[in-house]
Amino acid sequence: MSEVKKVIIIGAGPSGSVAAALLQKKGYQAIVLERDNFPRFSIGESLLPQCMEFIEQAGLSKVVDQAGFQLKTGASFLHNQQFSSFCFSDKFSDGFDATFQVQRANFDLLLATEAQAKGATIHWQHEVIEADFSGARPKLSVKDEEGQSYQIEADFVLDASGFGRVLPRLLKLDIPSDFPVRQSLFTHLEDKIDCTKYDRNKIWIVVHPEIRDVWYWLIPFSNGRCSLGVVATPENLKELGDNHQQIFQKLIDQEPNLKALLKNAVFDTPINSLKGYSTNVKSLYGQGYALLGNAGEFLDPVFSSGVTIAMKSACLAVEQLDKQFKNESVSWQTGFAEPLQKGVDTFRAFVNAWYDGSLQDIIFYDKQQPNIKTMICSILAGYVWDEKNPYVKNSRARLKTLAELCCDD
Ligand SMILES: Cc1cc2nc3c(=O)[nH]c(=O)nc-3n(C[C@H](O)[C@H](O)[C@H](O)COP(=O)(O)OP(=O)(O)OC[C@H]3O[C@@H](n4cnc5c(N)ncnc54)[C@H](O)[C@@H]3O)c2cc1C
């Protein structure tokens, strides 16, 4: 009998755990090397309905559904007096109508623990420091929790290291993202929202009253707390001072909708900052490895696409690996990189249109045709691989035409 194929996964975030669970399901041995000890904080808290499909494929739905996370049924956009709300149940594509808003510390631990329950091995506080793909089998050098180094070999390596970007760094795969550098300041707080019209089942995306490419997110959790963040250029932020706490407070004070909603909020957690997070690589795969989630490409937080893309990449990669291990014909280009890229490119068109203002014109247009709204809603729900949707197939041109129609009116 042939030996069970062994796959090393670098990182136990959503892409790593979904890949591990899927590999175990198919009878392979998943060994996850995770640098941190969970639970640990991570940004990326608002999920999209599309990712529920990937969670289901990995056999992780039950624990996620039962965890008590905040339900998410849509997204609301605000700009001064303009308000536009999308309900995922009104989307064009078939599939899940709802998802969750999650504290990632809990969510990531839950997925990882469930992957372990399915037989995956996770080595906590084991940091991958070197990689060698020159031999017949990939070999990684790892530093364990005691600071001791060891080497480990496998049949394949999936890099799910997120912003750790282990293989892009070690193999010099990084290329600059075509998005300008943006910075985000964010925190968790006790929101004490008492406005009866406020719907906790929706993420709020709020545009700054004067600077259209500065925007805020408000992501409520199920425990009376929320995630609050702002995205701007570093130059925008610099104009407001050097102290993150003060800059953050000034930006909240500048936005009347948020200021009113959070009038009783208790800001009890330091402000976090991330800058220049958009990334890209020369190739998403190579001899003996593939890059998942943020270890490959990361666009922008505005449409909460990160976890969905991360999980999709895990599903596609495991499909290819399964074929490869069965000695079936495999193309990592047409079976992994290209299909993944299709969805990423749809999001890319939407992100570009958001920052050039055209998508904001569309979203806040008050005479939107209902059928077009369902198609836009599908993208906001993460259904960016549904080629039946004209806004998937031809996103850039469609958005341009639609924005012109909205402005001409
Ligand atoms: C400001 C901001 C807001 C965002 N908001 C959202 C949102 O609302 N919704 C959404 O879906 N996405 C959001 N994202 C994106 C989201 O955070 C990521 O896309 C998502 O976490 C990617 O998952 P992953 O599995 O690829 O990596 P991660 O979740 O980053 O997991 C990677 C894991 O690898 C481990 N690791 C790193 N280096 C090593 C190493 N050398 N050895 C071993 N392990 C290692 C890390 O410790 C980590 O646990 C946001 C991103 C930003 C920057």
Short mmCIF file of C-alpha atoms and ligand atoms in Angstrom, two decimals:
data_model
loop_
_atom_site.label_atom_id
_atom_site.label_comp_id
_atom_site.label_asym_id
_atom_site.label_seq_id
_atom_site.Cartn_x
_atom_site.Cartn_y
_atom_site.Cartn_z
CA MET A 1 0.00 0.00 0.00
CA SER A 2 1.29 3.49 -0.87
CA GLU A 3 2.01 5.90 1.97
CA VAL A 4 -0.56 8.57 2.84
CA LYS A 5 0.42 11.83 1.13
CA LYS A 6 1.56 14.51 3.54
CA VAL A 7 0.84 18.21 3.02
CA ILE A 8 2.38 20.93 5.16
CA ILE A 9 0.24 24.02 5.61
CA ILE A 10 1.96 27.18 6.83
CA GLY A 11 -0.51 29.07 9.03
CA ALA A 12 -3.80 28.19 10.75
CA GLY A 13 -5.92 31.14 9.57
CA PRO A 14 -9.13 30.53 7.59
CA SER A 15 -7.35 29.36 4.41
CA GLY A 16 -5.06 27.02 6.37
CA SER A 17 -7.83 25.43 8.43
CA VAL A 18 -10.20 25.00 5.48
CA ALA A 19 -7.38 23.41 3.45
CA ALA A 20 -6.49 21.13 6.39
CA ALA A 21 -10.09 20.00 6.90
CA LEU A 22 -10.55 19.34 3.16
CA LEU A 23 -7.30 17.35 2.92
CA GLN A 24 -8.27 15.21 5.90
CA LYS A 25 -11.67 14.62 4.34
CA LYS A 26 -9.95 13.29 1.22
CA GLY A 27 -7.73 10.96 3.24
CA TYR A 28 -4.46 12.93 3.18
CA GLN A 29 -2.34 13.99 6.12
CA ALA A 30 -2.45 17.73 6.85
CA ILE A 31 0.28 19.12 9.10
CA VAL A 32 -0.24 22.76 10.03
CA LEU A 33 2.67 24.84 11.31
CA GLU A 34 1.32 27.95 13.06
CA ARG A 35 3.65 30.66 14.34
CA ASP A 36 1.28 31.93 17.03
CA ASN A 37 -0.69 30.40 19.83
CA PHE A 38 -4.47 30.70 19.35
CA PRO A 39 -6.66 32.50 20.22
CA ARG A 40 -4.95 35.53 18.76
CA PHE A 41 -6.31 38.78 17.35
CA SER A 42 -6.75 39.08 13.59
CA ILE A 43 -8.51 41.66 11.48
CA GLY A 44 -11.06 40.50 8.86
CA GLU A 45 -14.26 40.08 10.85
CA SER A 46 -17.10 40.52 8.39
CA LEU A 47 -17.69 37.39 6.32
CA LEU A 48 -19.59 37.05 3.03
CA PRO A 49 -22.38 34.53 2.32
CA GLN A 50 -20.30 32.92 -0.46
CA CYS A 51 -17.74 31.71 2.08
CA MET A 52 -20.43 29.66 3.87
CA GLU A 53 -20.30 27.34 0.86
CA PHE A 54 -16.57 26.76 1.36
CA ILE A 55 -17.07 26.25 5.10
CA GLU A 56 -19.72 23.68 4.23
CA GLN A 57 -17.47 21.88 1.73
CA ALA A 58 -14.82 21.58 4.43
CA GLY A 59 -17.36 20.07 6.83
CA LEU A 60 -17.07 23.01 9.24
CA SER A 61 -20.62 24.44 9.05
CA LYS A 62 -21.99 22.85 12.19
CA VAL A 63 -19.48 24.40 14.57
CA VAL A 64 -19.65 27.79 12.85
CA ASP A 65 -23.47 27.84 12.87
CA GLN A 66 -23.58 26.90 16.54
CA ALA A 67 -20.91 29.29 17.78
CA GLY A 68 -23.28 32.20 18.46
CA PHE A 69 -21.64 34.65 16.09
CA GLN A 70 -23.54 37.77 14.99
CA LEU A 71 -25.74 37.03 11.97
CA LYS A 72 -24.99 39.13 8.90
CA THR A 73 -27.74 39.54 6.33
CA GLY A 74 -26.55 42.51 4.33
CA ALA A 75 -24.58 45.72 4.04
CA SER A 76 -25.61 49.34 4.54
CA PHE A 77 -23.80 52.28 2.97
CA LEU A 78 -23.97 55.85 4.25
CA HIS A 79 -22.66 59.13 2.98
CA ASN A 80 -23.93 62.21 4.77
CA GLN A 81 -27.74 62.04 4.32
CA GLN A 82 -27.57 59.29 1.70
CA PHE A 83 -28.36 55.76 2.82
CA SER A 84 -28.43 52.58 0.75
CA SER A 85 -29.01 49.11 2.08
CA PHE A 86 -28.51 45.69 0.48
CA CYS A 87 -30.16 42.49 1.76
CA PHE A 88 -28.32 39.38 0.66
CA SER A 89 -31.67 37.60 0.27
CA ASP A 90 -32.27 39.93 -2.72
CA LYS A 91 -29.16 38.80 -4.57
CA PHE A 92 -29.06 37.56 -8.17
CA SER A 93 -27.01 34.39 -7.58
CA ASP A 94 -28.22 31.20 -5.93
CA GLY A 95 -26.66 30.34 -2.61
CA PHE A 96 -26.44 31.43 1.01
CA ASP A 97 -28.38 34.57 1.98
CA ALA A 98 -26.57 35.18 5.23
CA THR A 99 -23.31 34.77 7.04
CA PHE A 100 -21.67 35.97 10.27
CA GLN A 101 -19.61 38.78 11.73
CA VAL A 102 -16.97 37.14 13.88
CA GLN A 103 -14.28 37.98 16.37
CA ARG A 104 -11.47 36.33 14.47
CA ALA A 105 -9.71 35.19 17.63
CA ASN A 106 -12.68 32.88 18.32
CA PHE A 107 -13.49 32.06 14.71
CA ASP A 108 -9.95 31.05 13.73
CA LEU A 109 -9.54 28.95 16.88
CA LEU A 110 -12.86 27.24 16.16
CA LEU A 111 -11.91 26.34 12.57
CA ALA A 112 -8.46 25.15 13.60
CA THR A 113 -9.82 23.03 16.46
CA GLU A 114 -12.36 21.45 14.13
CA ALA A 115 -9.68 20.72 11.52
CA GLN A 116 -7.73 19.02 14.34
CA ALA A 117 -10.82 17.01 15.26
CA LYS A 118 -10.88 15.80 11.65
CA GLY A 119 -7.34 14.48 12.06
CA ALA A 120 -5.13 17.40 11.04
CA THR A 121 -2.03 17.93 13.17
CA ILE A 122 -1.37 21.51 14.28
CA HIS A 123 1.97 22.53 15.75
CA TRP A 124 1.36 25.79 17.61
CA GLN A 125 4.17 28.33 17.88
CA HIS A 126 6.13 26.65 15.13
CA GLU A 127 7.43 29.31 12.76
CA VAL A 128 8.56 28.44 9.25
CA ILE A 129 11.84 30.24 8.62
CA GLU A 130 13.29 28.67 5.47
CA ALA A 131 12.07 26.68 2.49
CA ASP A 132 13.90 24.47 0.02
CA PHE A 133 12.13 23.31 -3.12
CA SER A 134 15.25 22.14 -4.98
CA GLY A 135 14.96 18.45 -4.07
CA ALA A 136 12.41 15.78 -4.95
CA ARG A 137 10.31 16.77 -1.92
CA PRO A 138 9.85 20.25 -0.42
CA LYS A 139 11.75 20.79 2.82
CA LEU A 140 11.00 23.49 5.42
CA SER A 141 13.08 24.74 8.33
CA VAL A 142 11.01 25.48 11.38
CA LYS A 143 11.65 27.13 14.77
CA ASP A 144 9.58 25.53 17.52
CA GLU A 145 8.13 27.05 20.71
CA GLU A 146 11.43 26.44 22.56
CA GLY A 147 13.40 28.25 19.85
CA GLN A 148 14.85 24.94 18.54
CA SER A 149 15.13 24.50 14.77
CA TYR A 150 14.20 21.37 12.88
CA GLN A 151 13.52 20.35 9.29
CA ILE A 152 10.40 18.76 7.92
CA GLU A 153 9.61 17.29 4.50
CA ALA A 154 6.30 16.74 2.76
CA ASP A 155 4.75 15.90 -0.59
CA PHE A 156 3.49 19.45 -1.01
CA VAL A 157 3.40 22.80 0.81
CA LEU A 158 0.42 25.14 1.00
CA ASP A 159 1.42 28.60 2.15
CA ALA A 160 -1.51 29.98 4.16
CA SER A 161 0.64 32.41 6.16
CA GLY A 162 -1.43 35.52 5.37
CA PHE A 163 0.46 38.77 5.81
CA GLY A 164 3.39 36.64 7.09
CA ARG A 165 3.83 35.91 3.33
CA VAL A 166 6.36 33.20 4.02
CA LEU A 167 7.00 31.77 0.53
CA PRO A 168 6.59 35.08 -1.35
CA ARG A 169 9.37 36.45 0.89
CA LEU A 170 11.64 33.41 0.87
CA LEU A 171 11.22 32.66 -2.85
CA LYS A 172 11.16 36.34 -3.88
CA LEU A 173 7.73 36.08 -5.48
CA ASP A 174 6.48 39.49 -4.33
CA ILE A 175 5.51 42.12 -6.86
CA PRO A 176 3.95 45.49 -6.00
CA SER A 177 0.17 45.70 -5.85
CA ASP A 178 -1.47 48.04 -8.35
CA PHE A 179 -3.41 49.68 -5.51
CA PRO A 180 -1.98 52.79 -3.84
CA VAL A 181 -0.78 52.48 -0.25
CA ARG A 182 -3.64 52.87 2.20
CA GLN A 183 -3.69 52.69 5.95
CA SER A 184 -6.27 51.46 8.36
CA LEU A 185 -6.84 52.35 12.01
CA PHE A 186 -9.22 50.11 13.94
CA THR A 187 -10.34 48.94 17.34
CA HIS A 188 -12.94 46.94 19.23
CA LEU A 189 -15.31 48.74 21.57
CA GLU A 190 -18.44 48.34 23.66
CA ASP A 191 -20.85 50.06 21.29
CA LYS A 192 -23.89 50.66 23.56
CA ILE A 193 -25.96 51.41 20.45
CA ASP A 194 -29.55 52.13 21.51
CA CYS A 195 -30.94 53.43 18.21
CA THR A 196 -33.94 51.20 17.47
CA LYS A 197 -33.59 51.69 13.70
CA TYR A 198 -30.06 50.32 13.71
CA ASP A 199 -29.83 46.80 12.30
CA ARG A 200 -27.04 44.78 13.94
CA ASN A 201 -27.33 42.19 11.15
CA LYS A 202 -25.63 44.51 8.69
CA ILE A 203 -22.15 45.88 8.29
CA TRP A 204 -22.06 49.66 7.97
CA ILE A 205 -19.75 51.17 5.37
CA VAL A 206 -19.66 54.92 5.89
CA VAL A 207 -18.05 57.40 3.51
CA HIS A 208 -16.28 60.41 5.04
CA PRO A 209 -18.45 63.55 4.64
CA GLU A 210 -15.85 65.36 2.53
CA ILE A 211 -13.12 62.96 1.39
CA ARG A 212 -14.75 60.28 -0.71
CA ASP A 213 -11.93 57.75 -0.60
CA VAL A 214 -11.85 57.80 3.20
CA TRP A 215 -14.33 55.36 4.64
CA TYR A 216 -15.25 53.67 7.92
CA TRP A 217 -16.53 50.22 8.81
CA LEU A 218 -18.76 49.33 11.72
CA ILE A 219 -19.07 45.60 12.28
CA PRO A 220 -21.32 44.66 15.20
CA PHE A 221 -20.66 41.46 17.15
CA SER A 222 -23.20 39.42 19.08
CA ASN A 223 -21.88 40.45 22.51
CA GLY A 224 -22.65 44.17 22.43
CA ARG A 225 -19.22 44.99 21.07
CA CYS A 226 -18.20 45.98 17.59
CA SER A 227 -15.24 46.44 15.32
CA LEU A 228 -14.77 50.01 14.14
CA GLY A 229 -12.19 51.01 11.56
CA VAL A 230 -11.25 53.71 9.13
CA VAL A 231 -9.32 53.48 5.86
CA ALA A 232 -7.46 56.45 4.40
CA THR A 233 -4.23 57.32 2.68
CA PRO A 234 -1.27 57.77 5.05
CA GLU A 235 -1.20 61.42 3.89
CA ASN A 236 -4.84 61.94 4.96
CA LEU A 237 -4.00 60.57 8.39
CA LYS A 238 -0.75 62.49 8.78
CA GLU A 239 -2.67 65.76 8.38
CA LEU A 240 -4.57 64.88 11.55
CA GLY A 241 -1.50 64.32 13.74
CA ASP A 242 0.86 61.58 14.89
CA ASN A 243 -1.14 59.91 17.61
CA HIS A 244 -3.37 57.08 16.36
CA GLN A 245 -5.82 57.40 19.25
CA GLN A 246 -6.36 61.10 18.58
CA ILE A 247 -6.51 60.73 14.78
CA PHE A 248 -9.11 57.99 15.16
CA GLN A 249 -11.24 60.06 17.52
CA LYS A 250 -11.02 63.09 15.22
CA LEU A 251 -12.18 61.02 12.25
CA ILE A 252 -15.14 59.63 14.20
CA ASP A 253 -16.06 63.13 15.33
CA GLN A 254 -16.01 64.28 11.68
CA GLU A 255 -18.68 61.77 10.67
CA PRO A 256 -22.08 62.73 12.14
CA ASN A 257 -23.82 59.37 11.53
CA LEU A 258 -21.20 57.38 13.41
CA LYS A 259 -20.78 60.03 16.05
CA ALA A 260 -24.50 59.92 16.84
CA LEU A 261 -24.72 56.12 16.74
CA LEU A 262 -21.72 55.70 19.05
CA LYS A 263 -22.58 58.51 21.45
CA ASN A 264 -22.54 56.17 24.48
CA ALA A 265 -19.77 53.87 23.27
CA VAL A 266 -16.94 52.85 25.58
CA PHE A 267 -13.62 52.99 23.77
CA ASP A 268 -11.75 50.50 25.93
CA THR A 269 -9.16 49.02 23.51
CA PRO A 270 -6.04 50.60 21.99
CA ILE A 271 -6.15 51.60 18.33
CA ASN A 272 -4.42 49.21 15.93
CA SER A 273 -2.91 50.22 12.62
CA LEU A 274 -2.07 48.42 9.36
CA LYS A 275 -0.49 50.12 6.39
CA GLY A 276 0.32 49.06 2.83
CA TYR A 277 -1.53 45.75 3.13
CA SER A 278 -2.36 45.34 -0.60
CA THR A 279 -0.04 42.67 -2.00
CA ASN A 280 0.58 40.65 -5.13
CA VAL A 281 2.87 37.88 -6.39
CA LYS A 282 4.49 36.75 -9.65
CA SER A 283 2.86 33.36 -9.47
CA LEU A 284 0.38 31.67 -7.14
CA TYR A 285 2.05 28.26 -7.45
CA GLY A 286 5.34 26.55 -8.28
CA GLN A 287 7.02 23.17 -8.08
CA GLY A 288 5.83 21.67 -4.80
CA TYR A 289 3.82 24.61 -3.46
CA ALA A 290 0.79 26.86 -3.87
CA LEU A 291 -0.09 30.14 -2.17
CA LEU A 292 -3.44 30.51 -0.42
CA GLY A 293 -5.35 33.60 0.74
CA ASN A 294 -3.34 36.64 1.66
CA ALA A 295 -0.06 34.82 1.10
CA GLY A 296 -1.00 35.23 -2.58
CA GLU A 297 -2.84 38.44 -3.22
CA PHE A 298 -4.71 40.89 -1.03
CA LEU A 299 -6.76 43.69 -2.56
CA ASP A 300 -8.50 45.92 -0.06
CA PRO A 301 -10.81 45.58 2.93
CA VAL A 302 -13.76 47.56 1.52
CA PHE A 303 -15.94 44.64 0.40
CA SER A 304 -14.88 42.18 3.12
CA SER A 305 -13.57 39.84 0.44
CA GLY A 306 -10.41 38.55 2.18
CA VAL A 307 -11.70 35.48 4.03
CA THR A 308 -13.90 34.44 1.09
CA ILE A 309 -11.00 34.57 -1.36
CA ALA A 310 -8.77 32.79 1.18
CA MET A 311 -11.25 29.92 1.55
CA LYS A 312 -11.90 29.70 -2.20
CA SER A 313 -8.15 29.38 -2.80
CA ALA A 314 -8.02 26.53 -0.27
CA CYS A 315 -10.88 24.67 -2.01
CA LEU A 316 -9.32 25.05 -5.46
CA ALA A 317 -5.85 24.03 -4.28
CA VAL A 318 -7.07 20.90 -2.52
CA GLU A 319 -9.00 19.90 -5.66
CA GLN A 320 -5.80 20.14 -7.69
CA LEU A 321 -3.74 18.32 -5.05
CA ASP A 322 -6.24 15.49 -4.94
CA LYS A 323 -5.86 15.02 -8.71
CA GLN A 324 -2.09 15.30 -8.49
CA PHE A 325 -1.87 12.68 -5.74
CA LYS A 326 -4.08 10.37 -7.82
CA ASN A 327 -1.73 10.86 -10.79
CA GLU A 328 -4.49 12.49 -12.81
CA SER A 329 -3.66 15.30 -15.21
CA VAL A 330 -3.37 18.61 -13.36
CA SER A 331 -2.92 22.20 -14.43
CA TRP A 332 -2.28 24.57 -11.52
CA GLN A 333 -2.71 27.40 -13.99
CA THR A 334 -6.15 26.52 -15.37
CA GLY A 335 -7.38 24.60 -12.32
CA PHE A 336 -6.20 26.94 -9.58
CA ALA A 337 -4.67 30.31 -10.52
CA GLU A 338 -7.05 31.29 -13.33
CA PRO A 339 -10.36 30.43 -11.66
CA LEU A 340 -9.22 32.09 -8.43
CA GLN A 341 -8.09 35.16 -10.34
CA LYS A 342 -11.48 35.50 -12.07
CA GLY A 343 -13.22 36.23 -8.79
CA VAL A 344 -10.36 38.37 -7.51
CA ASP A 345 -10.56 40.45 -10.70
CA THR A 346 -14.27 41.03 -10.20
CA PHE A 347 -13.58 42.32 -6.71
CA ARG A 348 -10.69 44.35 -8.13
CA ALA A 349 -13.05 46.12 -10.57
CA PHE A 350 -15.43 46.90 -7.71
CA VAL A 351 -12.64 48.15 -5.43
CA ASN A 352 -11.28 50.41 -8.19
CA ALA A 353 -14.76 51.75 -8.87
CA TRP A 354 -15.27 52.36 -5.14
CA TYR A 355 -12.17 54.51 -4.84
CA ASP A 356 -12.72 56.44 -8.11
CA GLY A 357 -16.20 57.26 -6.79
CA SER A 358 -18.21 55.63 -9.60
CA LEU A 359 -19.42 52.72 -7.48
CA GLN A 360 -20.44 55.14 -4.75
CA ASP A 361 -22.55 56.98 -7.36
CA ILE A 362 -24.17 53.65 -8.24
CA ILE A 363 -24.74 52.56 -4.66
CA PHE A 364 -26.32 55.86 -3.61
CA TYR A 365 -28.37 56.29 -6.81
CA ASP A 366 -31.97 56.35 -5.59
CA LYS A 367 -33.62 55.14 -8.81
CA GLN A 368 -31.63 51.93 -9.17
CA GLN A 369 -33.36 49.29 -11.30
CA PRO A 370 -34.23 46.38 -9.00
CA ASN A 371 -32.71 43.71 -11.29
CA ILE A 372 -29.40 45.57 -11.44
CA LYS A 373 -29.42 46.00 -7.69
CA THR A 374 -29.71 42.21 -7.30
CA MET A 375 -26.59 41.77 -9.45
CA ILE A 376 -24.58 44.31 -7.44
CA CYS A 377 -25.90 42.67 -4.28
CA SER A 378 -24.52 39.31 -5.46
CA ILE A 379 -21.03 40.75 -5.68
CA LEU A 380 -21.39 42.28 -2.20
CA ALA A 381 -22.38 38.79 -1.01
CA GLY A 382 -19.17 37.40 -2.51
CA TYR A 383 -20.67 35.56 -5.49
CA VAL A 384 -17.88 36.77 -7.78
CA TRP A 385 -17.44 33.40 -9.46
CA ASP A 386 -21.03 33.27 -10.77
CA GLU A 387 -20.54 33.93 -14.48
CA LYS A 388 -24.29 34.14 -15.02
CA ASN A 389 -24.07 37.57 -13.40
CA PRO A 390 -23.20 40.17 -16.06
CA TYR A 391 -21.37 42.19 -13.38
CA VAL A 392 -19.03 39.21 -12.91
CA LYS A 393 -18.44 38.52 -16.57
CA ASN A 394 -17.79 42.05 -17.60
CA SER A 395 -17.40 43.96 -14.35
CA ARG A 396 -15.32 46.93 -15.39
CA ALA A 397 -17.27 47.87 -18.53
CA ARG A 398 -20.64 47.25 -16.86
CA LEU A 399 -19.79 49.39 -13.85
CA LYS A 400 -18.52 52.21 -16.07
CA THR A 401 -21.71 52.28 -18.15
CA LEU A 402 -23.94 52.04 -15.11
CA ALA A 403 -22.12 54.85 -13.32
CA GLU A 404 -22.51 57.07 -16.39
CA LEU A 405 -26.24 56.38 -16.47
CA CYS A 406 -26.55 57.23 -12.76
CA CYS A 407 -24.64 60.50 -13.21
CA ASP A 408 -26.53 61.55 -16.38
CA ASP A 409 -29.87 61.22 -14.71
C1 LIG B 1 -7.85 46.56 7.53
C2 LIG B 1 -8.33 45.23 7.05
C3 LIG B 1 -9.67 44.86 7.23
C4 LIG B 1 -10.12 43.62 6.75
N1 LIG B 1 -11.44 43.30 6.89
C5 LIG B 1 -11.91 42.13 6.37
C6 LIG B 1 -13.27 41.75 6.50
O1 LIG B 1 -14.10 42.46 7.08
N2 LIG B 1 -13.65 40.56 5.99
C7 LIG B 1 -12.77 39.72 5.34
O2 LIG B 1 -13.17 38.67 4.84
N3 LIG B 1 -11.47 40.05 5.24
C8 LIG B 1 -11.02 41.22 5.74
N4 LIG B 1 -9.69 41.51 5.66
C9 LIG B 1 -8.79 40.53 5.06
C10 LIG B 1 -8.52 39.36 6.01
O3 LIG B 1 -7.91 39.84 7.17
C11 LIG B 1 -7.60 38.35 5.33
O4 LIG B 1 -7.88 38.29 3.95
C12 LIG B 1 -7.75 36.94 5.89
O5 LIG B 1 -7.46 36.90 7.26
C13 LIG B 1 -6.79 36.01 5.13
O6 LIG B 1 -6.80 34.73 5.68
P1 LIG B 1 -5.53 33.79 5.53
O7 LIG B 1 -5.94 32.46 5.96
O8 LIG B 1 -4.96 33.95 4.16
O9 LIG B 1 -4.42 34.42 6.48
P2 LIG B 1 -4.42 34.86 8.09
O10 LIG B 1 -5.81 34.88 8.54
O11 LIG B 1 -3.63 36.07 8.11
O12 LIG B 1 -3.66 33.65 8.74
C14 LIG B 1 -2.30 33.44 8.52
C15 LIG B 1 -1.70 32.65 9.68
O13 LIG B 1 -0.36 32.32 9.33
C16 LIG B 1 0.47 32.42 10.46
N5 LIG B 1 1.86 32.63 10.05
C17 LIG B 1 2.41 33.76 9.53
N6 LIG B 1 3.73 33.58 9.31
C18 LIG B 1 4.02 32.31 9.68
C19 LIG B 1 5.21 31.54 9.71
N7 LIG B 1 6.39 32.04 9.32
N8 LIG B 1 5.15 30.26 10.15
C20 LIG B 1 3.96 29.73 10.57
N9 LIG B 1 2.81 30.43 10.58
C21 LIG B 1 2.83 31.70 10.14
C22 LIG B 1 -0.11 33.63 11.19
O14 LIG B 1 0.24 33.61 12.56
C23 LIG B 1 -1.61 33.47 10.96
O15 LIG B 1 -2.24 32.78 12.01
C24 LIG B 1 -9.22 42.74 6.12
C25 LIG B 1 -7.89 43.10 5.97
C26 LIG B 1 -7.44 44.33 6.41
C27 LIG B 1 -6.00 44.70 6.21
#
